[in-house]
Coordinates of C-alpha atoms in Angstrom, one line a residue:
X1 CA 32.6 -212.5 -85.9
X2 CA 35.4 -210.3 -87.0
X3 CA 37.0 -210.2 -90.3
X4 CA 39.8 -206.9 -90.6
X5 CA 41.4 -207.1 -93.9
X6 CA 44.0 -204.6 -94.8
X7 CA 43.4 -202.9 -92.0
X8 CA 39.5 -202.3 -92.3
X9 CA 37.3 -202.6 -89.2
X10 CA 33.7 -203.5 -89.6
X11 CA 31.3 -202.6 -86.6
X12 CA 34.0 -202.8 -84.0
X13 CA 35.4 -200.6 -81.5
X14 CA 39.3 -200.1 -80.5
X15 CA 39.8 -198.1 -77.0
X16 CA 42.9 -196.6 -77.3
X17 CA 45.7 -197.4 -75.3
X18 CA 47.1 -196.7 -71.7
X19 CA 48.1 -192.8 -72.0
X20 CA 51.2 -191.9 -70.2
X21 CA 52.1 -188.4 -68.2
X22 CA 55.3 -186.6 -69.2
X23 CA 58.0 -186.6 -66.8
X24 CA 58.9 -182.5 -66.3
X25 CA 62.3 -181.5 -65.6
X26 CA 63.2 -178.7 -63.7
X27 CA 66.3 -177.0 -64.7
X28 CA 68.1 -175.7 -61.3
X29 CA 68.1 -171.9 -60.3
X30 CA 71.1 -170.0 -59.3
X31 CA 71.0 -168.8 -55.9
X32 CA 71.9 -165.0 -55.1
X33 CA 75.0 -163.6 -52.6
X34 CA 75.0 -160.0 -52.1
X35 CA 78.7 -158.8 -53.2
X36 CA 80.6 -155.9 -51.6
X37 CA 80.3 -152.6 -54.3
X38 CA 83.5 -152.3 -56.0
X39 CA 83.4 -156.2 -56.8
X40 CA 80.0 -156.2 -58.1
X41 CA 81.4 -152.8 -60.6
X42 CA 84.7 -155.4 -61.8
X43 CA 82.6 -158.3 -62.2
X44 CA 80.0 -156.8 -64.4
X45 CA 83.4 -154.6 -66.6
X46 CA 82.6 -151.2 -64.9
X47 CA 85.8 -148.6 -64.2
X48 CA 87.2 -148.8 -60.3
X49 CA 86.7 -145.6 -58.3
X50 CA 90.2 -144.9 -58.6
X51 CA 90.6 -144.9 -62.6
X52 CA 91.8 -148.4 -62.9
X53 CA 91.0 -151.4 -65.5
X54 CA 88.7 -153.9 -64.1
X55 CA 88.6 -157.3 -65.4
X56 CA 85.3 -159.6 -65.9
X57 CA 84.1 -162.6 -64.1
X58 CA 84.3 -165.7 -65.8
X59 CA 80.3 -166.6 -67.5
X60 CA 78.9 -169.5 -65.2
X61 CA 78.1 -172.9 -67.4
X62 CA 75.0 -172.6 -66.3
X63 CA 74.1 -169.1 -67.9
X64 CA 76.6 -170.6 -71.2
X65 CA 74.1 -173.9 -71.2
X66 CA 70.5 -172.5 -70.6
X67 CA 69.2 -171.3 -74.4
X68 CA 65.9 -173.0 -74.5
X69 CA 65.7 -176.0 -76.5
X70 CA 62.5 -176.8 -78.6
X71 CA 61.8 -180.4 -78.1
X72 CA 62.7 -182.9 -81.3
X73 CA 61.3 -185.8 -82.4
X74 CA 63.5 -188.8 -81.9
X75 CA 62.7 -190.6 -85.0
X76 CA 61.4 -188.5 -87.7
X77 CA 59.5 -190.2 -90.2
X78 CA 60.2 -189.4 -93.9
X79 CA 56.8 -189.8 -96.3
X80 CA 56.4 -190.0 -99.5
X81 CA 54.3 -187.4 -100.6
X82 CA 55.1 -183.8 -99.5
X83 CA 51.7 -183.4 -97.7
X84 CA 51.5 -186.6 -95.7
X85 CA 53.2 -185.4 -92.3
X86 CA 51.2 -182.2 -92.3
X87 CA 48.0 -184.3 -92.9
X88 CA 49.1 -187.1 -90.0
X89 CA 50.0 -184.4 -87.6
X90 CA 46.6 -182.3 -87.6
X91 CA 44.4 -185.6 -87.3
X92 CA 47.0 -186.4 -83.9
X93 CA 46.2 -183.3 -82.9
X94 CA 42.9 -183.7 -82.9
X95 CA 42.8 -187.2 -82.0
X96 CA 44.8 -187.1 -78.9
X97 CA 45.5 -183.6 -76.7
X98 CA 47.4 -185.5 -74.0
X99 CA 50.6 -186.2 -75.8
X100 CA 51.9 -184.4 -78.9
X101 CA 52.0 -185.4 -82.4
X102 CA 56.1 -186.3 -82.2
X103 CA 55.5 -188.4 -79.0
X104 CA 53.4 -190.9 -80.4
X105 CA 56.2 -193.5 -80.9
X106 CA 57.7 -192.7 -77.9
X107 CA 57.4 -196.1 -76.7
X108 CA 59.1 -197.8 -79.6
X109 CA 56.4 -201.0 -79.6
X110 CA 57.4 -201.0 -83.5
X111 CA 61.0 -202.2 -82.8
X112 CA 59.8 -204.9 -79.9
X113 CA 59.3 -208.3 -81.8
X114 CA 58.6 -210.3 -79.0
X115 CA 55.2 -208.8 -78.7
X116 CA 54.4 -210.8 -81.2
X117 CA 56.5 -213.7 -81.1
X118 CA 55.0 -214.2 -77.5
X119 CA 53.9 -217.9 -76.6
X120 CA 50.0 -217.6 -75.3
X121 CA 49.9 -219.2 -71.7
X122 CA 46.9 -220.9 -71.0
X123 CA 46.1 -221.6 -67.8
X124 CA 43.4 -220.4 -65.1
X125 CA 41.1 -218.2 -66.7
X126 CA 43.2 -218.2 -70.1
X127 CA 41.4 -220.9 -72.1
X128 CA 42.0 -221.4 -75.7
X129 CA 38.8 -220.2 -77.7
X130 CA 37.1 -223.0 -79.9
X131 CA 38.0 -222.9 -83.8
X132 CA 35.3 -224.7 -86.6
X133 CA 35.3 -224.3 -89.8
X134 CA 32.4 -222.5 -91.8
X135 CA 31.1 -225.7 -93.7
X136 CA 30.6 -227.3 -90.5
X137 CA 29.0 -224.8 -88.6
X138 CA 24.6 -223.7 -89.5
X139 CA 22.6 -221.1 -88.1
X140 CA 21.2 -223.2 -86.2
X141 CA 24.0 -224.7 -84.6
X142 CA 25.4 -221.4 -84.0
X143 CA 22.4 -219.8 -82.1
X144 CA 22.2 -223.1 -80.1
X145 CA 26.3 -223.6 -79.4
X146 CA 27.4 -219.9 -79.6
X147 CA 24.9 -217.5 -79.2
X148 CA 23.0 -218.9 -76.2
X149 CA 25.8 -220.3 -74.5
X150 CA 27.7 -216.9 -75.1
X151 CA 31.0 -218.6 -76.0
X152 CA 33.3 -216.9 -78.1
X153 CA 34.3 -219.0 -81.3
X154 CA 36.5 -218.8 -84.5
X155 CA 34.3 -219.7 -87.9
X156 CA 37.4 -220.2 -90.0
X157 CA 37.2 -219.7 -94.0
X158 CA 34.1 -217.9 -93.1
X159 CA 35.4 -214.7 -95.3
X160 CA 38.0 -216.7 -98.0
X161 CA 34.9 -216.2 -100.6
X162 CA 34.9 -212.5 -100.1
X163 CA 36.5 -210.4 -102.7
X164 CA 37.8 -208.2 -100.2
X165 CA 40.1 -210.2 -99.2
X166 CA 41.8 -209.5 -103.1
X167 CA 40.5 -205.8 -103.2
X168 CA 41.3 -204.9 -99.5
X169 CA 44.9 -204.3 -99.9
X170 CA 46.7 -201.2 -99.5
X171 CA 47.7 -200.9 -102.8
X172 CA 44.7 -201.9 -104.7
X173 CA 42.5 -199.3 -102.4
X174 CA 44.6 -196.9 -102.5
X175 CA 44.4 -197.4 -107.2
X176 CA 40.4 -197.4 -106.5
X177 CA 40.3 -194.5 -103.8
X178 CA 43.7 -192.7 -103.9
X179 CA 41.8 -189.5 -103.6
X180 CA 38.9 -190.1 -101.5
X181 CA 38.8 -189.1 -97.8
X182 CA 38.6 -191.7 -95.2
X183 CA 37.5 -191.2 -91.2
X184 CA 40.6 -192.1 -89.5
X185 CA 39.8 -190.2 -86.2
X186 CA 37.5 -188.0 -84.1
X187 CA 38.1 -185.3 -82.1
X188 CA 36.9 -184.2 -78.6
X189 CA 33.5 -183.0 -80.3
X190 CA 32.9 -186.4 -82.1
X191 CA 34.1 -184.3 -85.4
X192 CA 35.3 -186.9 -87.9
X193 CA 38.7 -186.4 -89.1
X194 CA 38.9 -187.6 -92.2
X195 CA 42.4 -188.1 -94.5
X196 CA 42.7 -188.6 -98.2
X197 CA 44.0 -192.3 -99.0
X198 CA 47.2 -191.4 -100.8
X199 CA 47.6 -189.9 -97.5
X200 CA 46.9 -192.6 -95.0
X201 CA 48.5 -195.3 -97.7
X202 CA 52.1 -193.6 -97.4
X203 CA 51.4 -193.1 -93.6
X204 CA 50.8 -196.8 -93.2
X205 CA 53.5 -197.8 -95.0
X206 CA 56.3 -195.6 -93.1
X207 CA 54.3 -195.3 -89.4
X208 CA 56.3 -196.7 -86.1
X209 CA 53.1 -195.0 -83.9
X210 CA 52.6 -197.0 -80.6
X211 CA 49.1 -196.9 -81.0
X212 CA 48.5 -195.6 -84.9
X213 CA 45.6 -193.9 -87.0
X214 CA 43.4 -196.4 -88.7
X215 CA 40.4 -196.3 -91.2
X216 CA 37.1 -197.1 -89.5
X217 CA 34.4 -195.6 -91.7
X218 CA 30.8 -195.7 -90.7
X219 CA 29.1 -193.7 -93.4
X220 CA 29.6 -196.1 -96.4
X221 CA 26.1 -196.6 -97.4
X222 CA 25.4 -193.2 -97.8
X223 CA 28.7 -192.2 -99.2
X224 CA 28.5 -191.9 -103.1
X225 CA 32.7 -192.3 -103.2
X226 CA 33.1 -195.1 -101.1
X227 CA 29.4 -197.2 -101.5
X228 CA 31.5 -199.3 -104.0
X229 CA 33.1 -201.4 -100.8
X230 CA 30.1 -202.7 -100.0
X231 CA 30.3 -205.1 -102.7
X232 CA 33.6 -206.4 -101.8
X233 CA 31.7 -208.4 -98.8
X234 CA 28.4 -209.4 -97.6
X235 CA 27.1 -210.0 -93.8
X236 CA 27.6 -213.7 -92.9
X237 CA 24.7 -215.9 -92.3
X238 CA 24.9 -215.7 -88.5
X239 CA 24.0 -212.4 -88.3
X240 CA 20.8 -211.7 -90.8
X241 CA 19.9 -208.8 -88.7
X242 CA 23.6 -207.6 -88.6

């Protein structure tokens, strides 16, 4: 069973996707050639031995072209609220240390449709997975059909009671908890990194990440601030030691 309105998780975990190596580029060196004395003294502008005006060597492109760059982010996101991109780049930094916090789009998977327009291909061990609806299906039958048999299924209208799925949007959480901090990450430690909701609202709303920040919050019971969310749902019948 998995219900993940508004982008809430409930007692799930989401491994984080493939992470990818940096190509390096190695700018080329200039190779030395040991120059006869009086040219090396009229290619650097120094006076001839005999009282003359030297002229200068022409600057190599190379030496013109070789300021170091900082690195840029190709698509800079613009937020909302003046404190949202400092907030979103010091839980990346914690969150991830292989990649830096500009190079999580790098990708582009926002811009790439077909991911989701995709047609599912069943065949071999691709099997389409059994959908019933919730006024068909009794504990009973689902410790007999599903649980023992360990087949995945789809209870559908399972949640449509819930009011979470009214009070679970972005905008009507963000009215109820706009300045309430929310886990969105954890560091190398297990240290929770945790962002105001005005915060992670705007970052939802304007984020092209290839593998964004999301709410997953484990310590609602015993969070005064965020207890309230527990009414919005209740654990389904299938599970009464969930």
């Amino acid at each position: 069973f998995w219900a993940a309105p508004a982008g809430f998780g409930c007692h799930t975990n989401l491994a984080p996707m493939g992470f990818h190596d940096t190509p390096i580029v190695e700018a080329p060196f200039e190779q030395k050639t040991e120059v006869p004395e009086k040219q090396a003294q009229k290619s650097i502008g120094l006076a001839s031995p005999d009282g003359g005006s030297s002229t200068a060597a022409p600057s190599s492109p190379l030496a013109a072209n070789s300021s170091p760059r900082s690195p840029q982010p190709v698509n800079e996101v613009k937020f909302d609220h003046r404190r949202t991109a400092g907030e979103v780049r010091r839980c990346k930094k914690g969150k991830r240390t292989d990649i830096k916090p500009h190079e999580w789009d790098k990708f582009g998977y926002f811009a790439k449709e077909e991911v989701l327009q995709r047609p599912i291909v069943y065949e071999g061990s691709t099997v389409p997975i059994p959908r019933v609806k919730a006024s068909e299906m009794t504990p009973e039958r689902f410790f007999k059909e599903v649980a023992c048999q360990a087949q995945p299924i789809i209870i559908e209208e399972c949640c449509s009671h819930w009011p979470a799925m009214e009070r679970w949007s972005i905008d009507a959480l963000e009215e109820r908890f706009r300045h309430v901090p929310f886990k969105v990450a954890k560091d190398d430690n297990g240290k929770k990194l945790r962002m105001k909701f005005k915060y992670f609202a705007d970052y939802v709303r304007h984020q092209r990440d290839d593998n964004p920040l999301y709410l997953f919050e484990t310590d609602m019971d015993d969070n005064a601030h965020i207890r309230p969310l527990m009414d919005d749902y209740e654990v389904p019948q299938y599970f009464p030691h969930d």
